[in-house]
Amino acid sequence: MTIHPLVVRITHWINAVAIVVMVMSGWRIYDASPLFGFSFPKEITLGGWLGGALQWHFAAMWLLVINTIVYLSYGAASGHFRHSFFPITATSVLHDIRSALRGRLAHDLGVYNAVQRTFYIGVIAAIVATILSGLAIWKPTQFKALGFLMGGYEGGRLVHFFGMSAIVAFIVVHLALVLIVPNTFPPMISGSATKQAASDAPDCKEPT
Ligand code: HEM
């Protein structure tokens, strides 16, 4: 049975590549003019120098923006978001956090639990906020109103930095969860689960 629609899988992996390039080149750009009292080690940055990092950042930016628009449009139009991320209630989130802390969080393939739903909605919001703040500091004159909403140029830089930090924090937790529940990984490539694994997901209502 199909667990992850093709569009979700393609946009997920393009997003993963684009985000890694954006973050690593972004760290190199940050190092040229640090906002805080620290720099990122050169070994984990991309681009070699400011000019090179800017080229990587702007190249991956188009990939990320176009990919995000495709993912959001598909998710909204196909009902994917409605089926996979909702409903989500404070009670279900608290319940699943308690279960996770006790190591008893159920994970049915194809059905996201409340903690996953919260994290996925959160990271999508962080990506959108990071893209918008990026626009505000890239073209401060053209996107003046956007910059104004973020408290000006310096405010936009802060939103951009904390958006990046939220995305990186998500990636750390996301990868840890994939390692803890490794049978979630193959379906994110093939789209489907084995009969045995899929029988654990009777509630999957994902469109194929
Ligand atoms: C190599 C890195 C990555 C791996 C191995 C990975 C793996 C996965 C897997 C296995 C799932 C399905 C989880 C399940 O069925 O329970 C998933 C879903 C998801 N991942 Fe990743 N992921 C990676 C990078 C990322 C990044 C960088 C982001 C965003 C910053 C991201 C955002 C998401 C989202 C939003 C979903 C839900 C997609 C949907 O159903 O619409 N992932 N990922």
Coordinates of C-alpha atoms and ligand atoms in Angstrom, one line a residue:
M1 CA 0.0 0.0 0.0
T2 CA 1.1 3.6 -0.7
I3 CA 2.2 5.4 2.4
H4 CA 3.9 8.4 1.0
P5 CA 2.6 9.9 -2.3
L6 CA 5.3 10.4 -5.1
V7 CA 5.1 14.2 -4.9
V8 CA 5.8 14.1 -1.1
R9 CA 8.8 11.8 -1.6
I10 CA 10.3 13.8 -4.4
T11 CA 9.9 17.2 -2.7
H12 CA 11.1 15.7 0.6
W13 CA 14.4 14.6 -0.8
I14 CA 14.9 17.7 -2.9
N15 CA 14.2 19.7 0.3
A16 CA 16.7 17.6 2.3
V17 CA 19.5 18.4 -0.2
A18 CA 18.5 22.1 -0.6
I19 CA 18.3 22.6 3.2
V20 CA 21.7 21.1 3.8
V21 CA 23.3 23.3 1.2
M22 CA 21.4 26.4 2.5
V23 CA 22.4 25.8 6.1
M24 CA 26.1 25.0 5.4
S25 CA 26.6 27.9 3.0
G26 CA 24.5 30.1 5.4
W27 CA 27.0 29.3 8.2
R28 CA 29.9 30.5 6.0
I29 CA 28.0 33.8 5.2
Y30 CA 27.3 34.2 8.9
D31 CA 31.0 33.8 9.7
A32 CA 31.8 36.8 7.5
S33 CA 29.8 39.0 9.9
P34 CA 28.7 37.1 13.0
L35 CA 25.6 38.2 14.8
F36 CA 26.7 36.7 18.1
G37 CA 30.0 36.0 19.8
F38 CA 30.8 32.8 17.9
S39 CA 31.6 31.5 14.5
F40 CA 30.9 28.2 12.8
P41 CA 33.9 25.9 12.3
K42 CA 35.1 26.3 8.6
E43 CA 35.0 22.5 8.2
I44 CA 31.2 22.3 8.5
T45 CA 30.6 25.3 6.2
L46 CA 30.2 25.4 2.4
G47 CA 31.6 27.7 -0.2
G48 CA 35.1 28.3 1.1
W49 CA 34.8 32.1 1.2
L50 CA 32.0 34.6 1.4
G51 CA 31.6 35.0 -2.4
G52 CA 31.5 31.2 -2.9
A53 CA 29.1 30.7 -0.1
L54 CA 26.7 33.3 -1.5
Q55 CA 26.7 31.5 -4.8
W56 CA 25.8 28.2 -3.2
H57 CA 23.2 29.9 -1.0
F58 CA 21.4 31.7 -3.9
A59 CA 21.6 28.6 -6.2
A60 CA 20.0 26.3 -3.5
M61 CA 17.5 29.1 -2.7
W62 CA 15.7 28.7 -6.0
L63 CA 15.6 25.0 -5.5
L64 CA 14.2 25.4 -2.0
V65 CA 11.6 28.1 -2.9
I66 CA 10.3 26.3 -6.0
N67 CA 10.2 22.9 -4.1
T68 CA 8.5 24.4 -1.1
I69 CA 5.8 26.0 -3.4
V70 CA 5.2 22.6 -5.1
Y71 CA 5.0 20.8 -1.7
L72 CA 2.7 23.3 -0.1
S73 CA 0.4 23.5 -3.2
Y74 CA 0.2 19.7 -3.5
G75 CA -0.3 19.2 0.3
A76 CA -3.1 21.7 0.4
A77 CA -4.8 20.7 -2.9
S78 CA -4.6 16.9 -2.5
G79 CA -5.8 16.8 1.1
H80 CA -2.4 15.4 2.2
F81 CA -2.0 18.0 5.0
R82 CA -5.6 17.5 6.1
H83 CA -5.2 13.7 6.3
S84 CA -1.6 13.5 7.6
F85 CA -1.2 16.4 9.9
F86 CA -4.7 17.0 11.3
P87 CA -6.5 16.8 13.6
I88 CA -4.0 17.8 16.2
T89 CA -5.0 18.7 19.7
A90 CA -3.1 19.8 22.9
T91 CA -4.4 16.7 24.6
S92 CA -3.1 14.3 21.9
V93 CA 0.3 16.1 21.9
L94 CA 0.6 15.9 25.7
H95 CA -0.5 12.3 25.6
D96 CA 2.1 11.4 22.9
I97 CA 4.9 13.3 24.7
R98 CA 4.2 11.3 27.9
S99 CA 4.2 8.0 25.9
A100 CA 7.4 9.0 24.1
L101 CA 9.1 9.8 27.5
R102 CA 8.1 6.3 28.7
G103 CA 9.4 4.8 25.5
R104 CA 5.9 3.6 24.6
L105 CA 5.0 5.9 21.7
A106 CA 3.1 3.8 19.1
H107 CA 4.4 4.4 15.5
D108 CA 2.1 3.1 12.8
L109 CA 3.6 3.4 9.3
G110 CA 1.7 5.9 7.3
V111 CA 0.1 7.5 10.3
Y112 CA 2.0 10.3 12.0
N113 CA 1.6 10.6 15.8
A114 CA 0.8 14.0 17.5
V115 CA 4.4 14.7 18.2
Q116 CA 5.4 14.1 14.6
R117 CA 2.5 16.2 13.4
T118 CA 3.6 19.1 15.6
F119 CA 7.2 18.8 14.5
Y120 CA 6.3 18.6 10.8
I121 CA 4.0 21.6 10.9
G122 CA 6.6 23.5 13.0
V123 CA 9.5 22.8 10.6
I124 CA 7.3 23.8 7.6
A125 CA 6.5 27.1 9.4
A126 CA 10.2 27.6 10.2
I127 CA 11.2 27.0 6.5
V128 CA 8.6 29.5 5.4
A129 CA 9.7 32.1 8.0
T130 CA 13.4 31.6 7.0
I131 CA 12.6 32.0 3.3
L132 CA 10.6 35.2 4.0
S133 CA 13.2 36.7 6.3
G134 CA 15.8 35.7 3.7
L135 CA 13.9 37.7 1.1
A136 CA 13.7 40.7 3.5
I137 CA 17.4 40.8 4.0
W138 CA 18.4 40.0 0.4
K139 CA 16.2 42.7 -1.1
P140 CA 15.5 45.2 1.7
T141 CA 14.2 47.9 -0.6
Q142 CA 11.9 45.7 -2.7
F143 CA 10.6 43.8 0.4
K144 CA 10.6 46.8 2.7
A145 CA 7.1 45.9 4.2
L146 CA 8.3 42.4 5.0
G147 CA 11.4 43.7 6.7
F148 CA 9.3 46.2 8.6
L149 CA 7.2 43.3 10.0
M150 CA 10.4 41.7 11.3
G151 CA 11.7 44.9 13.0
G152 CA 13.9 46.1 10.1
Y153 CA 17.1 44.7 8.6
E154 CA 18.6 43.5 11.9
G155 CA 15.3 42.0 13.0
G156 CA 15.2 40.1 9.7
R157 CA 18.7 38.7 10.3
L158 CA 17.6 37.5 13.7
V159 CA 14.4 35.8 12.3
H160 CA 16.6 34.2 9.6
F161 CA 19.1 33.0 12.2
F162 CA 16.5 31.6 14.6
G163 CA 14.6 30.0 11.7
M164 CA 17.8 28.2 10.7
S165 CA 18.3 27.2 14.3
A166 CA 14.8 25.7 14.5
I167 CA 15.3 23.8 11.2
V168 CA 18.7 22.4 12.4
A169 CA 17.1 21.4 15.8
F170 CA 14.3 19.6 13.9
I171 CA 16.8 17.8 11.7
V172 CA 18.7 16.5 14.7
V173 CA 15.5 15.1 16.3
H174 CA 14.1 13.9 12.9
L175 CA 17.3 11.9 12.1
A176 CA 17.4 10.5 15.7
L177 CA 13.8 9.3 15.3
V178 CA 14.6 7.7 11.9
L179 CA 17.4 5.8 13.6
I180 CA 15.2 4.7 16.4
V181 CA 12.4 3.6 14.0
P182 CA 14.4 2.6 10.9
N183 CA 11.5 0.9 9.1
T184 CA 10.1 4.4 8.4
F185 CA 13.0 5.0 6.0
P186 CA 12.4 2.6 3.1
P187 CA 8.8 3.8 2.5
M188 CA 10.0 7.4 2.2
I189 CA 12.0 6.2 -0.9
S190 CA 9.7 3.5 -2.4
G191 CA 6.4 5.0 -1.2
S192 CA 5.0 1.7 0.0
A193 CA 5.5 -0.6 3.0
T194 CA 5.8 -4.4 3.1
K195 CA 2.6 -6.3 3.8
Q196 CA 3.8 -6.9 7.4
A197 CA 4.7 -3.3 8.1
A198 CA 1.6 -2.0 6.3
S199 CA -0.7 -4.1 8.4
D200 CA 0.4 -1.9 11.3
A201 CA -1.2 1.1 9.5
P202 CA -4.9 0.4 9.1
D203 CA -5.8 4.1 9.4
C204 CA -3.7 5.3 6.4
K205 CA -6.1 7.3 4.2
E206 CA -3.3 8.8 2.0
P207 CA -4.3 9.3 -1.6
T208 CA -2.1 7.2 -4.0
Ligands
HEM1 C1 18.8 12.7 5.2 C2 18.0 13.4 5.9 C3 16.5 12.9 6.1 C4 16.0 11.7 6.3 C5 16.7 10.3 6.4 C6 14.6 11.8 6.5 C7 13.7 10.8 6.7 C8 12.3 10.9 6.7 C9 11.3 9.8 6.9 C10 11.8 8.4 7.0 C11 10.1 10.4 6.9 C12 8.8 9.6 7.1 C13 8.5 9.4 8.6 C14 7.4 8.4 8.9 O1 6.9 7.8 8.0 O2 7.1 8.3 10.1 C15 10.2 11.8 6.8 C16 9.2 12.7 6.7 C17 9.3 14.1 6.7 N1 10.5 14.8 6.7 FE1 12.4 13.9 6.6 N2 14.2 13.2 6.4 C18 15.4 13.9 6.2 C19 15.5 15.2 6.1 C20 14.5 16.1 6.3 C21 14.7 17.6 6.3 C22 16.0 18.3 6.1 C23 13.5 18.1 6.5 C24 13.1 19.5 6.7 C25 13.9 20.4 7.2 C26 12.5 17.0 6.6 C27 11.2 17.1 6.8 C28 10.2 16.1 6.8 C29 8.8 16.3 6.8 C30 8.1 17.7 6.8 C31 8.2 15.0 6.7 C32 6.7 14.7 6.6 C33 6.4 14.8 5.1 C34 5.0 14.6 4.7 O3 4.4 13.6 5.0 O4 4.4 15.6 4.1 N3 13.2 15.8 6.5 N4 11.6 12.1 6.7

